[in-house]
Coordinates of C-alpha atoms in Angstrom, one line a residue:
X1 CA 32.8 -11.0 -2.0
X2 CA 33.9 -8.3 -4.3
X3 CA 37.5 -6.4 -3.5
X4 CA 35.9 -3.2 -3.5
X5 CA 32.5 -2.1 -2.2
X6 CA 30.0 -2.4 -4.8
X7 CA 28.7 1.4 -5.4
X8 CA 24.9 2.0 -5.4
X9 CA 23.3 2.5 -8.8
X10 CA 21.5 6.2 -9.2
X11 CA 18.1 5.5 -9.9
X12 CA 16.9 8.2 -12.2
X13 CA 15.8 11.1 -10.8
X14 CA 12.7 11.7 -13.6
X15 CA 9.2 11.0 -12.7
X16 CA 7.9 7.3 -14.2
X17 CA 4.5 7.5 -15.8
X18 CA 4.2 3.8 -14.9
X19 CA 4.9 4.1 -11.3
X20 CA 2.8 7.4 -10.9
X21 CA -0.1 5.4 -12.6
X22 CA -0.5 1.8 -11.0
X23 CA 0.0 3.8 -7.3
X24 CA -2.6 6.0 -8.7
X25 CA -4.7 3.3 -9.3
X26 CA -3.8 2.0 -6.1
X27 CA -5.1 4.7 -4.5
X28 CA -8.5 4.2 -5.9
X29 CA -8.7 0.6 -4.9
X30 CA -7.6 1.4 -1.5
X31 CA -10.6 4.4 -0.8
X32 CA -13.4 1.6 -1.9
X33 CA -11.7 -1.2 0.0
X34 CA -12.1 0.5 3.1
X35 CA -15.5 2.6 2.9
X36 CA -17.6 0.2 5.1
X37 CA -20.6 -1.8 3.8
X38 CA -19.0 -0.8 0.2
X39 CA -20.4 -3.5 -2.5
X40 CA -18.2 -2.3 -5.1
X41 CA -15.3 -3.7 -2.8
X42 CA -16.5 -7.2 -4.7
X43 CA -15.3 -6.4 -8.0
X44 CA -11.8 -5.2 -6.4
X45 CA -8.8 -7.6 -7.4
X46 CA -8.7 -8.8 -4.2
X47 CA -11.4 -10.8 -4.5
X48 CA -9.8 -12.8 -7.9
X49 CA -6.5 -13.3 -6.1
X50 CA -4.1 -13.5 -3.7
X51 CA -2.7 -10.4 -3.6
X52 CA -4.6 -6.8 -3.4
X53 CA -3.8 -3.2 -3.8
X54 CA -1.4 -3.4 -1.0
X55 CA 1.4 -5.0 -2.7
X56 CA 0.8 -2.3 -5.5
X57 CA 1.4 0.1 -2.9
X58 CA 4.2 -1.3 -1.5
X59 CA 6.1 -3.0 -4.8
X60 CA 5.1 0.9 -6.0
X61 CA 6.4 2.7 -2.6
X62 CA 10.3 0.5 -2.9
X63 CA 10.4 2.4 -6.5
X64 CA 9.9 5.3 -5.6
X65 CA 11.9 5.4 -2.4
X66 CA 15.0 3.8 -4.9
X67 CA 14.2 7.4 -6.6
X68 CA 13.6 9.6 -3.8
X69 CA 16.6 8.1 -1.6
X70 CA 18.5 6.2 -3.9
X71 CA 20.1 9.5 -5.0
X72 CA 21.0 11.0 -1.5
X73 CA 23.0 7.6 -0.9
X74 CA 24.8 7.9 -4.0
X75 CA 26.0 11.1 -3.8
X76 CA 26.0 11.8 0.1
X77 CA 27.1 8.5 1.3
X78 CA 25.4 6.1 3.6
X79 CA 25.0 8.5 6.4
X80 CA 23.2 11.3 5.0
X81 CA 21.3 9.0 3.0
X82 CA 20.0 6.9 6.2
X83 CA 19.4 11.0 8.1
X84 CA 17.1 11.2 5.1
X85 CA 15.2 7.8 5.2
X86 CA 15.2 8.7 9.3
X87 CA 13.5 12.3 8.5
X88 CA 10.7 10.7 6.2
X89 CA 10.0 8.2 9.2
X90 CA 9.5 10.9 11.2
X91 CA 7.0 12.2 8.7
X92 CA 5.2 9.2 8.1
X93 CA 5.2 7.9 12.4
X94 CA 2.9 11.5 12.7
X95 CA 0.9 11.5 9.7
X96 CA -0.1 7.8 11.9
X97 CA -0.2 8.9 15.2
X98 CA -2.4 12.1 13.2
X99 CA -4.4 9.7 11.3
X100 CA -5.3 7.6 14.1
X101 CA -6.4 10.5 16.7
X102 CA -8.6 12.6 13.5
X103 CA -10.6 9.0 13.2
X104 CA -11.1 8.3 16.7
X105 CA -12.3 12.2 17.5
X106 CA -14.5 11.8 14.5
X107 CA -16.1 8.3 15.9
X108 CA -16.3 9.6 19.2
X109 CA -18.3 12.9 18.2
X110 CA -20.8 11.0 16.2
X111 CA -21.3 8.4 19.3
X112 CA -21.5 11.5 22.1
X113 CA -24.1 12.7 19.4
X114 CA -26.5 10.2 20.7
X115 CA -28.2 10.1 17.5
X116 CA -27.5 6.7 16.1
X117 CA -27.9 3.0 17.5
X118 CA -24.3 1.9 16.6
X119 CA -21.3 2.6 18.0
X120 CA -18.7 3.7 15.6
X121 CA -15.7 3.7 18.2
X122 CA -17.0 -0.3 18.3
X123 CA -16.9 -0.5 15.0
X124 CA -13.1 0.1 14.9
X125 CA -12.5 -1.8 18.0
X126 CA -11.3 1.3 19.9
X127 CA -13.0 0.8 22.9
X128 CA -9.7 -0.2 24.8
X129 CA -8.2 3.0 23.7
X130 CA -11.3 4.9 24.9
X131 CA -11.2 2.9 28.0
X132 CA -7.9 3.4 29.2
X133 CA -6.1 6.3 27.4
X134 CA -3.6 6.3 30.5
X135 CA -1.9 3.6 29.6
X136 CA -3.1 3.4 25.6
X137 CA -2.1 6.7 24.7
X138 CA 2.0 5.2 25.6
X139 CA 1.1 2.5 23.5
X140 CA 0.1 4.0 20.7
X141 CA 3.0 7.2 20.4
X142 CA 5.5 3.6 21.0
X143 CA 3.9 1.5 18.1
X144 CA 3.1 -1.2 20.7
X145 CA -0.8 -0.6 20.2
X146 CA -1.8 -1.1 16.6
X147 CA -5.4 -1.8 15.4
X148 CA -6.1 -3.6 12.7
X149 CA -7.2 -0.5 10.5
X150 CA -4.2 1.8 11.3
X151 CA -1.9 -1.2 10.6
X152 CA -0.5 -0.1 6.5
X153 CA 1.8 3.3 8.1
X154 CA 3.7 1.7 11.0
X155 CA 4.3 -1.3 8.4
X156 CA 5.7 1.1 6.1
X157 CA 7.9 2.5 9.1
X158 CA 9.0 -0.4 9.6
X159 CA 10.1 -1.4 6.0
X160 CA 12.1 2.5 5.8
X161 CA 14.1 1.6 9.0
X162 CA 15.3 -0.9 6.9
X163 CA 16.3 0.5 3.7
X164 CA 19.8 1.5 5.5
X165 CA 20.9 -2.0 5.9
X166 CA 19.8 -3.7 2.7
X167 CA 21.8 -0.6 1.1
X168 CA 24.6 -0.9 3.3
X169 CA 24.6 -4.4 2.3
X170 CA 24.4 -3.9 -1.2
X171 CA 27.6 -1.9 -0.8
X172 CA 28.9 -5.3 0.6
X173 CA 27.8 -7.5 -2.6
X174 CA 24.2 -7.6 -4.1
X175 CA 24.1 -11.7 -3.2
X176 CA 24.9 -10.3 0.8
X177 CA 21.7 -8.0 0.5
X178 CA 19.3 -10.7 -1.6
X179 CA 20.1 -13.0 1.3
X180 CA 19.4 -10.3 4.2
X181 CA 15.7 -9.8 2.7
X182 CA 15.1 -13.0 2.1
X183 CA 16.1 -14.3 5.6
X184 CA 14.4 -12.1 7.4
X185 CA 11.4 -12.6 4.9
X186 CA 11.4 -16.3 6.1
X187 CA 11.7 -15.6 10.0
X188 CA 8.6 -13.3 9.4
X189 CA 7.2 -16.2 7.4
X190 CA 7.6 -19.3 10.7
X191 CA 6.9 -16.6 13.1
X192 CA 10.4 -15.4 14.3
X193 CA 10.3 -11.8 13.6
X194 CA 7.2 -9.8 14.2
X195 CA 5.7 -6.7 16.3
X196 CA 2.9 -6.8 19.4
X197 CA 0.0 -4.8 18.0
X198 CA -1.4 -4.3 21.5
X199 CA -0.5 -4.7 25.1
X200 CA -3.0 -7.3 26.3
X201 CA -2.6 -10.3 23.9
X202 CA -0.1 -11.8 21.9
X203 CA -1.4 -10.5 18.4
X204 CA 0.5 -9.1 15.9
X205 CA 0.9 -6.0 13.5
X206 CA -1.4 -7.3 10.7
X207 CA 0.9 -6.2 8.1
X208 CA 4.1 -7.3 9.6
X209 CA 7.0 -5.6 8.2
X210 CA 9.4 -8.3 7.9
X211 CA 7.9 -10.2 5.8
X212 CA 6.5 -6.9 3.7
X213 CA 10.0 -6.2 2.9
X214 CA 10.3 -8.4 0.7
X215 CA 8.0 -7.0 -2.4
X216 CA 9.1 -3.3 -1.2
X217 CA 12.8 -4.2 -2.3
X218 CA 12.0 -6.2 -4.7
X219 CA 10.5 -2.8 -6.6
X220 CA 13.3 -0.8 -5.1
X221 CA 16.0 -3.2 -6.6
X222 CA 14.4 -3.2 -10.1
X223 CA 14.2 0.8 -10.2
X224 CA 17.4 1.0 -8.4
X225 CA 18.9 -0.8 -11.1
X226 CA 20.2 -3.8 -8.9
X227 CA 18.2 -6.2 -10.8
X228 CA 17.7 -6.2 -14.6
X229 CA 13.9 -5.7 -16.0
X230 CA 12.7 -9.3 -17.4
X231 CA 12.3 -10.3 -21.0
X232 CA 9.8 -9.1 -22.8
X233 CA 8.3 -12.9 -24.1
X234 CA 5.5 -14.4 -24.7
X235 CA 6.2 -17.5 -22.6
X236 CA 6.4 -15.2 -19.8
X237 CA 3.1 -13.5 -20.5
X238 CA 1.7 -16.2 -20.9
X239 CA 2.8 -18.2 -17.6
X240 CA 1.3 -14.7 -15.8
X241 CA -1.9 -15.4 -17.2
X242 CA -2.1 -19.0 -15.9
X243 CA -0.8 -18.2 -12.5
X244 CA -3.3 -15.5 -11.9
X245 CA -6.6 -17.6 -13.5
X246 CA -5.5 -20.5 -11.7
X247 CA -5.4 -18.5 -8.0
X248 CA -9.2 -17.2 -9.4
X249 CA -10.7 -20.8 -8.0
X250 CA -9.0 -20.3 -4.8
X251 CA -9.5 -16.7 -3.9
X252 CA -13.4 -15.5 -5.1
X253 CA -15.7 -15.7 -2.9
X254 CA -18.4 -17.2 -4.7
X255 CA -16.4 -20.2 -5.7
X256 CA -15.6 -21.2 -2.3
X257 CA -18.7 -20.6 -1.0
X258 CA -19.8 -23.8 -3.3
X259 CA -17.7 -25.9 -3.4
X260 CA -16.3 -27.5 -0.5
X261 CA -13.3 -29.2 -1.9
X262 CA -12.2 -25.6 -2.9
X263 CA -12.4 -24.6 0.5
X264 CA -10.4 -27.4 1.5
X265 CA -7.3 -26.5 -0.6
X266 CA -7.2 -22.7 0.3
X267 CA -7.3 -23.9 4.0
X268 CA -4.4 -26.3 3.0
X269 CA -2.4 -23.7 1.7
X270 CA -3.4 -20.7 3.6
X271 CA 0.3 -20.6 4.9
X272 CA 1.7 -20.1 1.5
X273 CA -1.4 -17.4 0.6
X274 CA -1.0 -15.1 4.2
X275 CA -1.3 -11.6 4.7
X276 CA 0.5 -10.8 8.0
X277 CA 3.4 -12.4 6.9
X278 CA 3.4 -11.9 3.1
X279 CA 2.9 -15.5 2.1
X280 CA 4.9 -16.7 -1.3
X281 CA 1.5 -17.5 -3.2
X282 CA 1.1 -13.9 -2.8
X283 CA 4.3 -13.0 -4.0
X284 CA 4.4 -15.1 -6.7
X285 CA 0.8 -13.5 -7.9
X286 CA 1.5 -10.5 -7.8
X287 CA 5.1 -10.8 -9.8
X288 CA 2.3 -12.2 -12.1
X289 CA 0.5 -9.0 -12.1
X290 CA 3.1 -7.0 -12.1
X291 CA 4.7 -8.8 -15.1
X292 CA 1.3 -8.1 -17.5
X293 CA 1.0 -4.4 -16.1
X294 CA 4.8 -3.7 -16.8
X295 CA 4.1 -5.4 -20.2
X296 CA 0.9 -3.4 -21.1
X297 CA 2.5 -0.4 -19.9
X298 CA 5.1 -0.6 -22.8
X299 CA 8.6 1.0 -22.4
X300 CA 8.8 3.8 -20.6
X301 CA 4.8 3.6 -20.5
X302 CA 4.2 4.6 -24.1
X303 CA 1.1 2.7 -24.2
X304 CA -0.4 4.3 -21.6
X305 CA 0.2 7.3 -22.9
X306 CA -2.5 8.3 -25.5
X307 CA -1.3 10.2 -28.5
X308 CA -4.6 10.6 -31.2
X309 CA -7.1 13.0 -31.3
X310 CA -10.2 11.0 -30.7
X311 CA -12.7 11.6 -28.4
X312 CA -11.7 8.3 -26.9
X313 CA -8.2 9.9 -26.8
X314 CA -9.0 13.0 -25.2
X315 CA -10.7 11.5 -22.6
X316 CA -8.2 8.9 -22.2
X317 CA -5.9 11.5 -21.4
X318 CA -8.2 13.1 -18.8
X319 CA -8.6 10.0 -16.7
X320 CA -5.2 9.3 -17.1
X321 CA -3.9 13.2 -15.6
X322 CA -6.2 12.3 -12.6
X323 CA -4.3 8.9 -12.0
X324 CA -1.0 10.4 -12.8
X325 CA -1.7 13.0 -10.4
X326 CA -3.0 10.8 -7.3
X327 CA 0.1 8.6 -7.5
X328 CA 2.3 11.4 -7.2
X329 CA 0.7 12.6 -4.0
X330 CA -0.1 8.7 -2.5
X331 CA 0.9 9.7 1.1
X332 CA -1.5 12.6 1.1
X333 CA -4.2 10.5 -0.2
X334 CA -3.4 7.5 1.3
X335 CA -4.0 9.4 5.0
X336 CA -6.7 11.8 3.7
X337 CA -8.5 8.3 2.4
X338 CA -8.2 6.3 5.6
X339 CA -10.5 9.4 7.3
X340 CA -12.9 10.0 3.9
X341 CA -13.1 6.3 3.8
X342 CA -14.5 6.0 7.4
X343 CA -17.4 9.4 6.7
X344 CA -18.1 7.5 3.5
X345 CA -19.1 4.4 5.9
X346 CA -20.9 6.6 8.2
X347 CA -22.8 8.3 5.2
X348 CA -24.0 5.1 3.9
X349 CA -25.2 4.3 7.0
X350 CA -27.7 6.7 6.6
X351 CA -29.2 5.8 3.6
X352 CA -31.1 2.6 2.2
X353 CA -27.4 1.7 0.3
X354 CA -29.1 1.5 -3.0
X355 CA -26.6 1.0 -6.1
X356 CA -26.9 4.6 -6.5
X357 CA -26.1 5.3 -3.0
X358 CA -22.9 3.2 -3.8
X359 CA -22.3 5.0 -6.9
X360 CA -22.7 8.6 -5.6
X361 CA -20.0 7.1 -2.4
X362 CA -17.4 5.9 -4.3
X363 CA -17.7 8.8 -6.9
X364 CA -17.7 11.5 -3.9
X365 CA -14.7 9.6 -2.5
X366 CA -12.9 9.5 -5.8
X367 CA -13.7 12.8 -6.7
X368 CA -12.1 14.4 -2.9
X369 CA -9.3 12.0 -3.2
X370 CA -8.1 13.6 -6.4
X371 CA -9.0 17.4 -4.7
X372 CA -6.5 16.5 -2.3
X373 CA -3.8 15.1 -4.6
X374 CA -3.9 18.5 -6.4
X375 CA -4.2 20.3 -3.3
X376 CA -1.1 18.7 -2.1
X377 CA 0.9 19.2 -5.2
X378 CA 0.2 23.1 -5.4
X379 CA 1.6 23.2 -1.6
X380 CA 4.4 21.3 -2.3
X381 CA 5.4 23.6 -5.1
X382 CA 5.7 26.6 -2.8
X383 CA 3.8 29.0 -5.0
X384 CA 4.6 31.8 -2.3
X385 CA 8.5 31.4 -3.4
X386 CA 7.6 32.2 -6.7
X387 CA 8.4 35.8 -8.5
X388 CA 4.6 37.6 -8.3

């Protein structure tokens, strides 16, 4: 243990193109993994491997909270730093609790419409809240009643609450806070640590937040400076490559549908490849992933930055000022998403879903994902403060 507290690195306070873009893109994976009856949710990367868009979103959501809070404990100290994590808590426990009640009033006007044969509130499982609001509607302002689709917020809650400690922690000695995450990582893992996600069974949050931690510090300690960036070597690029084409056999769909012996294996290791609990196969994927992205990226994401004057350039550049611009607003679309994604479903259920049906969906959904992004952005820079 060190003589003196070891002080917090300042993560830098500019925006990272890299960050902005792979929680952009993110953001897009997210909308067409949750618009019901979407095909194009085959061709997602979840479907290749072990880990999805969530891990993006949380590897990507530890950066930027290294950025966003990383600075307020540096130069405030521990306690103004933790009032701040608090605060955006408190932001992101009502954007849920809004989330949640804008869904279920949507489902339950369509169903009082009496106009179509399935039940939408069913379709979400909210029949218990619907049911018995007296003693759901506790449930749900306490966290203690969680469905399955409203799961990704409260886990993100959860993770927050914890930033404080690892960081207090890391004052302690960086070894102190790498053995905090990774012991509570491992209770999550044999079922030690874990939330009730409703009042009349035993399950649990789907995305349980103790073992989620785990990735979300793991980008917060790399952008927090805690951890050096690896090597740039092609060994390492190339031990990526064959840890995510050898998880391909064991993850898609197709493959496991024929082949039994497949089957057999990803039963055998399910524990390691688990959602709830963030399973090490996962983990170790998506530092895969992450390792190829960082290394396509280039330093400081040059190479996603197009320079020329092509066409190909130019449009490069527009595509990439969308991305850029939904990962800098991913709360906003993240919340906005989990509604659009849900009128999407209930749109498609009105038509023959055709590919063109699927196309004009996804397109519509990317297309009012982005809307909000900039809408968000041009509130949050308080254009009524400026000179007229």
């Amino acid at each position: 243990m060190s003589a003196q507290p070891a002080p917090i690195v300042q993560a830098p306070t500019l925006r990272d193109p890299r960050l902005d873009f792979y929680r952009g893109l993110a953001m897009f994976i997210i909308l067409v993994a949750h618009i019901p009856g979407n095909t194009w949710t085959l061709w997602i990367p979840a479907r290749f491997g072990f880990s999805d868009a969530t891990e993006i979103f949380v590897f990507c959501s530890g950066m930027a909270s290294a950025i966003a809070f990383g600075r307020s404990f540096a130069n405030r100290g521990w306690f103004l730093g933790t009032a701040r994590v608090l605060f955006r808590c408190w932001q992101v426990y009502w954007a849920h609790i809004g989330t949640f009640l804008v869904i279920a009033l949507l489902m339950a006007m369509i169903d009082n419409s009496a106009l179509f044969e399935k039940s939408y509130i069913g379709s979400l499982n909210l029949w218990p809240f619907f049911n018995t609001p007296q003693s759901q509607l506790p449930a749900l302002m306490t966290l203690t009643y969680v469905p399955n689709y409203f799961d990704v917020l409260p886990m993100y809650i959860g993770i927050l609450l914890m930033m404080p400690i690892v960081v207090g922690l890391r004052n302690i000695h960086l070894s102190v806070a790498i053995a905090f995450v990774i012991a509570v990582w491992l209770l999550a893992n044999f079922d030690m640590a874990q939330f009730p996600a409703e009042p009349w069974s035993q399950r649990e949050w789907f995305f349980n937040p103790f073992g989620w931690q785990l990735i979300f510090f793991t980008g917060f300690a790399w952008m927090a400076g805690w951890i050096p960036a690896p090597p740039r070597h092609i060994l390492l690029a190339g031990l990526s490559v064959i840890i995510i084409l050898g998880t391909v056999p064991f993850a898609y769909f197709r493959f496991l549908r024929e082949y039994e012996s497949l089957r057999d294996i990803a039963g055998s290791i399910r524990f390691l490849t688990e959602k709830t609990d963030f399973g090490l196969f996962r983990y170790l994927h998506f530092l895969a992933l992450a390792y190829l992205g960082w290394w396509v990226a280039g330093e400081n994401g040059h190479r996603i930055m197009a320079t020329g004057q092509s066409m190909a350039a130019k449009a490069w550049r527009v595509v990439l000022t969308l991305i850029l611009k939904v990962g800098q607003q991913s709360l906003a679309v993240f919340v906005f998403s989990m509604v659009l994604a849900r009128m999407l479903g209930f749109a498609l259920d009105q038509t023959h879903k055709t590919a063109f049906d699927m196309f004009a969906a996804n397109i519509i959904g990317f297309a009012l994902i982005i809307g909000v992004a900039y809408l968000a952005g041009w509130f949050k820079s308080q254009p009524w403060r400026r000179k007229a």
